[in-house]
Amino acid sequence: GSAEVSAKITVTLFSSVGFNQEYITKVSEDGTWSVFLGIGDELTPLPQGTYFYRVDSIDLAGNATFTVGNLTIDTETILSGSLDASSDSGLEQGDKITNEKTPSFSGMTEAGANVSVTISGTTINGLAVNITSAAIVQTNGSWSYTSKTLADGNYSMTAVATDIAGNREIITEEFVVDT
């Protein structure tokens, strides 16, 4: 931040789960200040969550000002997904064998995330396949993807979710197309 040169800055960070810590610094000669946020004297990284802060500034004459706000620590995202039950047509549910040439996949991710899906593998004729497309993600985080036409063969579906903070999660699942 910025403030009057030599002012004392106190940042108080707290959360709804009882976290409360103060960080104290002085404004440098160029009028800027910064603090490293963390837990304890070792400044262990803060866990994910929303924190509220209050920044107090007291200049050399004793004049005080403050501002308040909140910040969110977001260091991970979630992703699940699999061959849809409606596409899983093998002898046993969940065996990841389908007789559909355009199998569908679905799962859940963090609301607001983007999901890309890559289908890769080898057809029974030995042809390599590598197709990447965007999945459709709903506002609640559910996502779905229907593959382009695939020949009989062994494949893997790799889904990559990227949330609005840039965090990524990757899942991969093997499946067989047998029409």
Short mmCIF file of N, CA and C in Angstrom, two decimals:
data_model
loop_
_atom_site.label_atom_id
_atom_site.label_comp_id
_atom_site.label_asym_id
_atom_site.label_seq_id
_atom_site.Cartn_x
_atom_site.Cartn_y
_atom_site.Cartn_z
N GLY A 1 0.81 -1.17 0.00
CA GLY A 1 0.00 0.00 0.00
C GLY A 1 0.86 1.24 0.00
N SER A 2 0.22 2.37 0.14
CA SER A 2 0.95 3.63 0.22
C SER A 2 0.36 4.49 1.33
N ALA A 3 1.21 5.30 1.94
CA ALA A 3 0.80 6.17 3.04
C ALA A 3 1.91 7.21 3.24
N GLU A 4 1.72 8.05 4.25
CA GLU A 4 2.70 9.08 4.56
C GLU A 4 4.01 8.44 5.02
N VAL A 5 5.14 8.96 4.55
CA VAL A 5 6.45 8.43 4.89
C VAL A 5 6.60 8.33 6.41
N SER A 6 7.15 7.23 6.88
CA SER A 6 7.43 6.92 8.28
C SER A 6 6.19 6.62 9.12
N ALA A 7 5.00 6.58 8.53
CA ALA A 7 3.81 6.22 9.29
C ALA A 7 3.92 4.76 9.72
N LYS A 8 3.31 4.46 10.85
CA LYS A 8 3.25 3.08 11.36
C LYS A 8 1.99 2.44 10.78
N ILE A 9 2.16 1.27 10.20
CA ILE A 9 1.05 0.54 9.59
C ILE A 9 0.82 -0.74 10.40
N THR A 10 -0.42 -0.96 10.79
CA THR A 10 -0.80 -2.20 11.46
C THR A 10 -1.90 -2.86 10.64
N VAL A 11 -1.61 -4.06 10.17
CA VAL A 11 -2.60 -4.84 9.43
C VAL A 11 -3.10 -5.93 10.38
N THR A 12 -4.40 -5.95 10.61
CA THR A 12 -5.01 -6.99 11.43
C THR A 12 -5.82 -7.88 10.50
N LEU A 13 -5.48 -9.15 10.51
CA LEU A 13 -6.13 -10.13 9.64
C LEU A 13 -6.88 -11.11 10.52
N PHE A 14 -8.15 -11.36 10.20
CA PHE A 14 -8.93 -12.30 11.00
C PHE A 14 -9.94 -13.01 10.11
N SER A 15 -10.44 -14.14 10.64
CA SER A 15 -11.40 -14.93 9.88
C SER A 15 -12.54 -15.33 10.80
N SER A 16 -13.58 -15.91 10.19
CA SER A 16 -14.75 -16.33 10.95
C SER A 16 -14.49 -17.58 11.79
N VAL A 17 -13.34 -18.25 11.59
CA VAL A 17 -13.03 -19.46 12.35
C VAL A 17 -12.02 -19.18 13.48
N GLY A 18 -11.87 -17.91 13.85
CA GLY A 18 -11.06 -17.57 15.01
C GLY A 18 -9.63 -17.15 14.73
N PHE A 19 -9.21 -17.12 13.49
CA PHE A 19 -7.85 -16.66 13.18
C PHE A 19 -7.79 -15.16 13.40
N ASN A 20 -6.72 -14.69 14.06
CA ASN A 20 -6.54 -13.26 14.31
C ASN A 20 -5.05 -13.01 14.48
N GLN A 21 -4.47 -12.19 13.59
CA GLN A 21 -3.05 -11.90 13.69
C GLN A 21 -2.79 -10.48 13.21
N GLU A 22 -1.82 -9.82 13.88
CA GLU A 22 -1.40 -8.47 13.50
C GLU A 22 -0.04 -8.52 12.83
N TYR A 23 0.12 -7.64 11.85
CA TYR A 23 1.39 -7.47 11.14
C TYR A 23 1.69 -5.98 11.20
N ILE A 24 2.92 -5.63 11.62
CA ILE A 24 3.28 -4.22 11.79
C ILE A 24 4.47 -3.90 10.91
N THR A 25 4.40 -2.72 10.25
CA THR A 25 5.50 -2.26 9.41
C THR A 25 5.50 -0.74 9.42
N LYS A 26 6.49 -0.16 8.77
CA LYS A 26 6.56 1.29 8.60
C LYS A 26 6.58 1.61 7.12
N VAL A 27 6.08 2.80 6.81
CA VAL A 27 6.07 3.26 5.42
C VAL A 27 7.50 3.68 5.06
N SER A 28 7.98 3.21 3.92
CA SER A 28 9.35 3.51 3.48
C SER A 28 9.44 4.92 2.91
N GLU A 29 10.65 5.33 2.58
CA GLU A 29 10.93 6.68 2.07
C GLU A 29 10.20 7.00 0.76
N ASP A 30 9.84 5.97 0.01
CA ASP A 30 9.11 6.23 -1.25
C ASP A 30 7.60 6.24 -1.04
N GLY A 31 7.14 6.14 0.22
CA GLY A 31 5.72 6.23 0.53
C GLY A 31 4.96 4.92 0.38
N THR A 32 5.68 3.80 0.24
CA THR A 32 5.01 2.50 0.09
C THR A 32 5.31 1.61 1.30
N TRP A 33 4.45 0.62 1.48
CA TRP A 33 4.64 -0.36 2.54
C TRP A 33 4.12 -1.70 2.07
N SER A 34 4.60 -2.77 2.71
CA SER A 34 4.08 -4.10 2.42
C SER A 34 4.31 -4.98 3.64
N VAL A 35 3.52 -6.02 3.75
CA VAL A 35 3.69 -7.03 4.79
C VAL A 35 3.51 -8.40 4.15
N PHE A 36 4.17 -9.39 4.73
CA PHE A 36 3.98 -10.77 4.31
C PHE A 36 2.96 -11.37 5.26
N LEU A 37 1.91 -11.95 4.70
CA LEU A 37 0.85 -12.54 5.51
C LEU A 37 1.12 -14.01 5.72
N GLY A 38 0.96 -14.46 6.94
CA GLY A 38 1.15 -15.85 7.27
C GLY A 38 0.75 -16.09 8.71
N ILE A 39 0.97 -17.30 9.19
CA ILE A 39 0.58 -17.68 10.54
C ILE A 39 1.83 -17.76 11.42
N GLY A 40 1.78 -17.10 12.56
CA GLY A 40 2.87 -17.18 13.54
C GLY A 40 4.12 -16.45 13.10
N ASP A 41 5.17 -16.58 13.91
CA ASP A 41 6.44 -15.91 13.62
C ASP A 41 7.11 -16.47 12.37
N GLU A 42 6.83 -17.72 12.04
CA GLU A 42 7.43 -18.36 10.87
C GLU A 42 6.70 -17.98 9.58
N LEU A 43 5.56 -17.30 9.71
CA LEU A 43 4.72 -16.92 8.57
C LEU A 43 4.38 -18.12 7.69
N THR A 44 3.89 -19.17 8.34
CA THR A 44 3.37 -20.33 7.63
C THR A 44 2.26 -19.87 6.70
N PRO A 45 2.19 -20.36 5.46
CA PRO A 45 1.15 -19.90 4.54
C PRO A 45 -0.25 -20.05 5.12
N LEU A 46 -1.08 -19.08 4.81
CA LEU A 46 -2.47 -19.10 5.27
C LEU A 46 -3.24 -20.19 4.55
N PRO A 47 -4.14 -20.88 5.26
CA PRO A 47 -4.99 -21.87 4.58
C PRO A 47 -6.04 -21.18 3.72
N GLN A 48 -6.61 -21.96 2.82
CA GLN A 48 -7.66 -21.42 1.96
C GLN A 48 -8.79 -20.84 2.80
N GLY A 49 -9.42 -19.82 2.27
CA GLY A 49 -10.57 -19.25 2.95
C GLY A 49 -10.65 -17.75 2.72
N THR A 50 -11.68 -17.17 3.30
CA THR A 50 -11.87 -15.72 3.22
C THR A 50 -11.44 -15.10 4.53
N TYR A 51 -10.67 -14.05 4.43
CA TYR A 51 -10.16 -13.32 5.58
C TYR A 51 -10.62 -11.88 5.49
N PHE A 52 -10.80 -11.29 6.64
CA PHE A 52 -11.16 -9.88 6.73
C PHE A 52 -9.93 -9.15 7.27
N TYR A 53 -9.73 -7.92 6.81
CA TYR A 53 -8.57 -7.18 7.29
C TYR A 53 -8.96 -5.75 7.66
N ARG A 54 -8.13 -5.19 8.52
CA ARG A 54 -8.21 -3.78 8.88
C ARG A 54 -6.78 -3.28 8.82
N VAL A 55 -6.57 -2.17 8.08
CA VAL A 55 -5.27 -1.55 7.98
C VAL A 55 -5.35 -0.20 8.67
N ASP A 56 -4.55 -0.04 9.74
CA ASP A 56 -4.48 1.23 10.48
C ASP A 56 -3.17 1.91 10.15
N SER A 57 -3.24 3.21 9.92
CA SER A 57 -2.06 4.01 9.65
C SER A 57 -2.02 5.16 10.66
N ILE A 58 -0.88 5.32 11.34
CA ILE A 58 -0.69 6.43 12.27
C ILE A 58 0.57 7.16 11.86
N ASP A 59 0.42 8.45 11.47
CA ASP A 59 1.59 9.21 11.03
C ASP A 59 2.37 9.74 12.24
N LEU A 60 3.48 10.42 11.99
CA LEU A 60 4.35 10.92 13.06
C LEU A 60 3.65 11.93 13.95
N ALA A 61 2.64 12.63 13.44
CA ALA A 61 1.89 13.61 14.23
C ALA A 61 0.77 12.96 15.03
N GLY A 62 0.57 11.65 14.88
CA GLY A 62 -0.47 10.94 15.61
C GLY A 62 -1.81 10.87 14.91
N ASN A 63 -1.90 11.36 13.68
CA ASN A 63 -3.14 11.29 12.92
C ASN A 63 -3.36 9.84 12.47
N ALA A 64 -4.57 9.37 12.66
CA ALA A 64 -4.88 7.97 12.37
C ALA A 64 -5.94 7.85 11.28
N THR A 65 -5.76 6.88 10.41
CA THR A 65 -6.76 6.51 9.41
C THR A 65 -6.81 4.99 9.34
N PHE A 66 -7.88 4.46 8.79
CA PHE A 66 -7.96 3.02 8.62
C PHE A 66 -8.82 2.70 7.41
N THR A 67 -8.65 1.49 6.94
CA THR A 67 -9.49 0.94 5.88
C THR A 67 -9.74 -0.53 6.20
N VAL A 68 -10.85 -1.06 5.70
CA VAL A 68 -11.19 -2.46 5.94
C VAL A 68 -11.54 -3.13 4.61
N GLY A 69 -11.48 -4.42 4.59
CA GLY A 69 -11.85 -5.18 3.39
C GLY A 69 -11.71 -6.66 3.66
N ASN A 70 -11.75 -7.44 2.59
CA ASN A 70 -11.55 -8.87 2.73
C ASN A 70 -10.71 -9.38 1.58
N LEU A 71 -10.13 -10.53 1.78
CA LEU A 71 -9.34 -11.18 0.74
C LEU A 71 -9.60 -12.67 0.80
N THR A 72 -9.43 -13.32 -0.32
CA THR A 72 -9.66 -14.75 -0.41
C THR A 72 -8.37 -15.44 -0.81
N ILE A 73 -8.00 -16.46 -0.05
CA ILE A 73 -6.86 -17.30 -0.38
C ILE A 73 -7.43 -18.53 -1.10
N ASP A 74 -7.01 -18.73 -2.35
CA ASP A 74 -7.51 -19.84 -3.16
C ASP A 74 -6.31 -20.51 -3.81
N THR A 75 -5.94 -21.69 -3.33
CA THR A 75 -4.74 -22.36 -3.82
C THR A 75 -5.03 -23.70 -4.48
N GLU A 76 -6.29 -24.07 -4.59
CA GLU A 76 -6.60 -25.36 -5.21
C GLU A 76 -7.99 -25.31 -5.84
N THR A 77 -8.24 -26.27 -6.68
CA THR A 77 -9.57 -26.44 -7.26
C THR A 77 -9.94 -27.91 -7.16
N ILE A 78 -11.14 -28.24 -7.52
CA ILE A 78 -11.61 -29.63 -7.46
C ILE A 78 -12.03 -30.08 -8.86
N LEU A 79 -11.96 -31.37 -9.09
CA LEU A 79 -12.41 -31.92 -10.37
C LEU A 79 -12.70 -33.40 -10.18
N SER A 80 -13.87 -33.80 -10.62
CA SER A 80 -14.22 -35.21 -10.70
C SER A 80 -14.87 -35.42 -12.05
N GLY A 81 -14.87 -36.64 -12.51
CA GLY A 81 -15.51 -36.93 -13.78
C GLY A 81 -15.29 -38.36 -14.20
N SER A 82 -16.18 -38.81 -15.09
CA SER A 82 -16.13 -40.20 -15.52
C SER A 82 -16.99 -40.37 -16.76
N LEU A 83 -16.85 -41.54 -17.38
CA LEU A 83 -17.74 -41.93 -18.47
C LEU A 83 -19.16 -41.95 -17.91
N ASP A 84 -20.09 -41.29 -18.59
CA ASP A 84 -21.48 -41.26 -18.12
C ASP A 84 -22.04 -42.68 -18.03
N ALA A 85 -22.89 -42.90 -17.04
CA ALA A 85 -23.54 -44.20 -16.89
C ALA A 85 -24.33 -44.56 -18.15
N SER A 86 -24.91 -43.55 -18.81
CA SER A 86 -25.68 -43.81 -20.03
C SER A 86 -24.79 -44.25 -21.19
N SER A 87 -23.50 -43.93 -21.14
CA SER A 87 -22.56 -44.36 -22.18
C SER A 87 -21.83 -45.64 -21.81
N ASP A 88 -21.84 -46.00 -20.54
CA ASP A 88 -21.13 -47.19 -20.05
C ASP A 88 -22.02 -48.41 -20.30
N SER A 89 -21.79 -49.10 -21.43
CA SER A 89 -22.70 -50.17 -21.86
C SER A 89 -22.08 -51.56 -21.76
N GLY A 90 -20.96 -51.69 -21.05
CA GLY A 90 -20.33 -53.00 -20.88
C GLY A 90 -21.19 -53.90 -20.02
N LEU A 91 -20.73 -55.12 -19.79
CA LEU A 91 -21.49 -56.10 -19.02
C LEU A 91 -21.73 -55.64 -17.59
N GLU A 92 -20.78 -54.92 -17.04
CA GLU A 92 -20.93 -54.42 -15.66
C GLU A 92 -20.92 -52.90 -15.66
N GLN A 93 -21.81 -52.30 -14.87
CA GLN A 93 -21.82 -50.85 -14.74
C GLN A 93 -20.48 -50.42 -14.14
N GLY A 94 -19.87 -49.43 -14.75
CA GLY A 94 -18.59 -48.93 -14.25
C GLY A 94 -17.38 -49.62 -14.84
N ASP A 95 -17.56 -50.52 -15.84
CA ASP A 95 -16.41 -51.21 -16.42
C ASP A 95 -15.72 -50.38 -17.51
N LYS A 96 -16.27 -49.22 -17.80
CA LYS A 96 -15.67 -48.25 -18.74
C LYS A 96 -15.56 -48.82 -20.16
N ILE A 97 -16.54 -49.64 -20.54
CA ILE A 97 -16.66 -50.14 -21.90
C ILE A 97 -17.94 -49.56 -22.47
N THR A 98 -17.82 -48.99 -23.67
CA THR A 98 -18.99 -48.40 -24.29
C THR A 98 -19.15 -48.90 -25.72
N ASN A 99 -20.41 -49.03 -26.16
CA ASN A 99 -20.67 -49.37 -27.56
C ASN A 99 -21.12 -48.13 -28.33
N GLU A 100 -20.90 -46.96 -27.75
CA GLU A 100 -21.23 -45.69 -28.41
C GLU A 100 -20.00 -45.12 -29.08
N LYS A 101 -20.17 -44.65 -30.31
CA LYS A 101 -19.07 -44.02 -31.04
C LYS A 101 -18.80 -42.59 -30.55
N THR A 102 -19.78 -41.99 -29.86
CA THR A 102 -19.62 -40.65 -29.31
C THR A 102 -19.97 -40.68 -27.81
N PRO A 103 -19.10 -41.30 -27.01
CA PRO A 103 -19.40 -41.43 -25.58
C PRO A 103 -19.42 -40.07 -24.88
N SER A 104 -20.21 -40.02 -23.79
CA SER A 104 -20.33 -38.79 -23.01
C SER A 104 -19.66 -38.97 -21.65
N PHE A 105 -19.13 -37.87 -21.15
CA PHE A 105 -18.46 -37.82 -19.85
C PHE A 105 -19.05 -36.65 -19.07
N SER A 106 -19.02 -36.76 -17.76
CA SER A 106 -19.51 -35.64 -16.94
C SER A 106 -18.87 -35.71 -15.56
N GLY A 107 -18.97 -34.61 -14.84
CA GLY A 107 -18.41 -34.54 -13.50
C GLY A 107 -18.70 -33.21 -12.85
N MET A 108 -17.94 -32.90 -11.83
CA MET A 108 -18.10 -31.66 -11.08
C MET A 108 -16.74 -30.96 -10.96
N THR A 109 -16.81 -29.64 -10.93
CA THR A 109 -15.64 -28.81 -10.68
C THR A 109 -16.11 -27.60 -9.89
N GLU A 110 -15.20 -26.73 -9.60
CA GLU A 110 -15.52 -25.49 -8.89
C GLU A 110 -16.35 -24.59 -9.80
N ALA A 111 -17.37 -23.96 -9.25
CA ALA A 111 -18.17 -23.01 -10.03
C ALA A 111 -17.25 -21.95 -10.62
N GLY A 112 -17.43 -21.64 -11.89
CA GLY A 112 -16.61 -20.64 -12.57
C GLY A 112 -15.37 -21.18 -13.23
N ALA A 113 -15.05 -22.46 -13.02
CA ALA A 113 -13.86 -23.06 -13.63
C ALA A 113 -14.13 -23.40 -15.09
N ASN A 114 -13.06 -23.53 -15.85
CA ASN A 114 -13.12 -24.03 -17.22
C ASN A 114 -12.59 -25.45 -17.23
N VAL A 115 -13.17 -26.29 -18.08
CA VAL A 115 -12.72 -27.68 -18.19
C VAL A 115 -12.42 -27.98 -19.65
N SER A 116 -11.22 -28.48 -19.91
CA SER A 116 -10.89 -28.97 -21.25
C SER A 116 -10.73 -30.48 -21.16
N VAL A 117 -11.16 -31.17 -22.22
CA VAL A 117 -11.13 -32.63 -22.24
C VAL A 117 -10.31 -33.07 -23.45
N THR A 118 -9.39 -34.00 -23.20
CA THR A 118 -8.59 -34.59 -24.27
C THR A 118 -8.89 -36.08 -24.32
N ILE A 119 -9.27 -36.55 -25.51
CA ILE A 119 -9.45 -37.97 -25.75
C ILE A 119 -8.25 -38.43 -26.58
N SER A 120 -7.52 -39.39 -26.05
CA SER A 120 -6.36 -39.89 -26.79
C SER A 120 -6.34 -41.41 -26.70
N GLY A 121 -5.72 -42.02 -27.68
CA GLY A 121 -5.64 -43.48 -27.69
C GLY A 121 -5.29 -44.00 -29.05
N THR A 122 -5.55 -45.31 -29.22
CA THR A 122 -5.23 -45.99 -30.47
C THR A 122 -6.42 -46.84 -30.87
N THR A 123 -6.82 -46.70 -32.12
CA THR A 123 -7.92 -47.51 -32.64
C THR A 123 -7.43 -48.94 -32.86
N ILE A 124 -8.38 -49.87 -33.08
CA ILE A 124 -7.98 -51.26 -33.32
C ILE A 124 -7.19 -51.40 -34.62
N ASN A 125 -7.27 -50.38 -35.50
CA ASN A 125 -6.49 -50.38 -36.74
C ASN A 125 -5.12 -49.74 -36.57
N GLY A 126 -4.79 -49.32 -35.31
CA GLY A 126 -3.47 -48.76 -35.05
C GLY A 126 -3.37 -47.26 -35.29
N LEU A 127 -4.48 -46.58 -35.54
CA LEU A 127 -4.43 -45.14 -35.76
C LEU A 127 -4.43 -44.39 -34.42
N ALA A 128 -3.54 -43.42 -34.31
CA ALA A 128 -3.47 -42.62 -33.08
C ALA A 128 -4.56 -41.55 -33.11
N VAL A 129 -5.15 -41.29 -31.95
CA VAL A 129 -6.21 -40.30 -31.80
C VAL A 129 -5.80 -39.34 -30.68
N ASN A 130 -5.97 -38.05 -30.92
CA ASN A 130 -5.71 -37.04 -29.89
C ASN A 130 -6.61 -35.84 -30.17
N ILE A 131 -7.71 -35.73 -29.42
CA ILE A 131 -8.72 -34.68 -29.64
C ILE A 131 -8.88 -33.89 -28.34
N THR A 132 -8.75 -32.58 -28.41
CA THR A 132 -8.97 -31.73 -27.24
C THR A 132 -10.08 -30.74 -27.54
N SER A 133 -11.03 -30.62 -26.61
CA SER A 133 -12.16 -29.71 -26.75
C SER A 133 -12.54 -29.18 -25.38
N ALA A 134 -13.28 -28.09 -25.37
CA ALA A 134 -13.80 -27.53 -24.12
C ALA A 134 -15.07 -28.27 -23.73
N ALA A 135 -15.19 -28.55 -22.44
CA ALA A 135 -16.43 -29.13 -21.90
C ALA A 135 -17.40 -28.00 -21.62
N ILE A 136 -18.66 -28.33 -21.50
CA ILE A 136 -19.68 -27.36 -21.11
C ILE A 136 -19.77 -27.37 -19.59
N VAL A 137 -19.52 -26.21 -18.96
CA VAL A 137 -19.55 -26.11 -17.51
C VAL A 137 -20.74 -25.24 -17.11
N GLN A 138 -21.59 -25.78 -16.24
CA GLN A 138 -22.77 -25.05 -15.75
C GLN A 138 -22.36 -24.15 -14.58
N THR A 139 -23.24 -23.23 -14.20
CA THR A 139 -22.93 -22.28 -13.13
C THR A 139 -22.73 -22.97 -11.78
N ASN A 140 -23.26 -24.17 -11.59
CA ASN A 140 -23.07 -24.89 -10.33
C ASN A 140 -21.80 -25.74 -10.33
N GLY A 141 -21.03 -25.72 -11.43
CA GLY A 141 -19.78 -26.47 -11.52
C GLY A 141 -19.91 -27.82 -12.19
N SER A 142 -21.14 -28.26 -12.50
CA SER A 142 -21.26 -29.54 -13.20
C SER A 142 -20.78 -29.34 -14.65
N TRP A 143 -20.10 -30.34 -15.18
CA TRP A 143 -19.60 -30.24 -16.55
C TRP A 143 -19.97 -31.50 -17.33
N SER A 144 -20.03 -31.32 -18.66
CA SER A 144 -20.34 -32.45 -19.53
C SER A 144 -19.59 -32.29 -20.84
N TYR A 145 -19.33 -33.43 -21.46
CA TYR A 145 -18.59 -33.45 -22.72
C TYR A 145 -19.02 -34.68 -23.50
N THR A 146 -19.32 -34.50 -24.78
CA THR A 146 -19.61 -35.62 -25.68
C THR A 146 -18.50 -35.66 -26.72
N SER A 147 -17.87 -36.81 -26.82
CA SER A 147 -16.73 -36.97 -27.71
C SER A 147 -17.14 -36.86 -29.18
N LYS A 148 -16.18 -36.50 -29.98
CA LYS A 148 -16.35 -36.64 -31.43
C LYS A 148 -16.38 -38.14 -31.73
N THR A 149 -16.74 -38.52 -32.94
CA THR A 149 -16.87 -39.93 -33.31
C THR A 149 -15.53 -40.65 -33.15
N LEU A 150 -15.58 -41.77 -32.44
CA LEU A 150 -14.39 -42.58 -32.20
C LEU A 150 -14.58 -43.97 -32.81
N ALA A 151 -13.51 -44.51 -33.36
CA ALA A 151 -13.52 -45.89 -33.85
C ALA A 151 -13.28 -46.82 -32.67
N ASP A 152 -13.54 -48.11 -32.85
CA ASP A 152 -13.26 -49.08 -31.80
C ASP A 152 -11.79 -48.96 -31.39
N GLY A 153 -11.54 -49.04 -30.09
CA GLY A 153 -10.16 -48.96 -29.61
C GLY A 153 -10.09 -48.64 -28.13
N ASN A 154 -8.87 -48.50 -27.64
CA ASN A 154 -8.59 -48.16 -26.25
C ASN A 154 -8.23 -46.69 -26.16
N TYR A 155 -8.85 -45.99 -25.22
CA TYR A 155 -8.69 -44.55 -25.11
C TYR A 155 -8.51 -44.12 -23.66
N SER A 156 -8.05 -42.89 -23.52
CA SER A 156 -8.07 -42.26 -22.20
C SER A 156 -8.72 -40.89 -22.36
N MET A 157 -9.46 -40.52 -21.33
CA MET A 157 -10.06 -39.20 -21.25
C MET A 157 -9.31 -38.45 -20.15
N THR A 158 -8.72 -37.32 -20.51
CA THR A 158 -8.04 -36.47 -19.53
C THR A 158 -8.79 -35.16 -19.47
N ALA A 159 -9.27 -34.82 -18.27
CA ALA A 159 -9.96 -33.55 -18.06
C ALA A 159 -9.06 -32.65 -17.22
N VAL A 160 -9.01 -31.38 -17.60
CA VAL A 160 -8.21 -30.39 -16.88
C VAL A 160 -9.14 -29.24 -16.50
N ALA A 161 -9.26 -28.99 -15.20
CA ALA A 161 -10.07 -27.86 -14.71
C ALA A 161 -9.12 -26.75 -14.31
N THR A 162 -9.45 -25.52 -14.71
CA THR A 162 -8.70 -24.34 -14.30
C THR A 162 -9.68 -23.35 -13.71
N ASP A 163 -9.48 -23.01 -12.42
CA ASP A 163 -10.42 -22.09 -11.78
C ASP A 163 -10.03 -20.65 -12.04
N ILE A 164 -10.83 -19.71 -11.54
CA ILE A 164 -10.61 -18.29 -11.84
C ILE A 164 -9.33 -17.76 -11.22
N ALA A 165 -8.77 -18.47 -10.23
CA ALA A 165 -7.50 -18.07 -9.63
C ALA A 165 -6.30 -18.68 -10.37
N GLY A 166 -6.58 -19.52 -11.38
CA GLY A 166 -5.51 -20.16 -12.14
C GLY A 166 -5.08 -21.50 -11.61
N ASN A 167 -5.72 -22.01 -10.56
CA ASN A 167 -5.40 -23.33 -10.02
C ASN A 167 -5.90 -24.40 -10.98
N ARG A 168 -5.11 -25.48 -11.10
CA ARG A 168 -5.47 -26.56 -12.03
C ARG A 168 -5.57 -27.90 -11.32
N GLU A 169 -6.49 -28.71 -11.80
CA GLU A 169 -6.63 -30.09 -11.33
C GLU A 169 -6.81 -30.96 -12.57
N ILE A 170 -6.21 -32.15 -12.56
CA ILE A 170 -6.24 -33.04 -13.73
C ILE A 170 -6.70 -34.43 -13.30
N ILE A 171 -7.60 -35.02 -14.09
CA ILE A 171 -7.99 -36.42 -13.88
C ILE A 171 -7.88 -37.16 -15.22
N THR A 172 -7.61 -38.44 -15.14
CA THR A 172 -7.53 -39.27 -16.35
C THR A 172 -8.27 -40.57 -16.09
N GLU A 173 -8.99 -41.03 -17.13
CA GLU A 173 -9.72 -42.30 -17.03
C GLU A 173 -9.58 -43.06 -18.33
N GLU A 174 -9.30 -44.34 -18.22
CA GLU A 174 -9.19 -45.22 -19.38
C GLU A 174 -10.59 -45.73 -19.73
N PHE A 175 -10.86 -45.92 -21.03
CA PHE A 175 -12.14 -46.50 -21.47
C PHE A 175 -11.94 -47.19 -22.81
N VAL A 176 -12.89 -48.05 -23.15
CA VAL A 176 -12.82 -48.82 -24.39
C VAL A 176 -14.07 -48.56 -25.21
N VAL A 177 -13.88 -48.32 -26.50
CA VAL A 177 -15.00 -48.23 -27.44
C VAL A 177 -15.03 -49.56 -28.19
N ASP A 178 -16.17 -50.26 -28.08
CA ASP A 178 -16.34 -51.56 -28.72
C ASP A 178 -17.75 -51.62 -29.30
N THR A 179 -17.87 -51.27 -30.59
CA THR A 179 -19.18 -51.23 -31.22
C THR A 179 -19.43 -52.51 -31.99
#
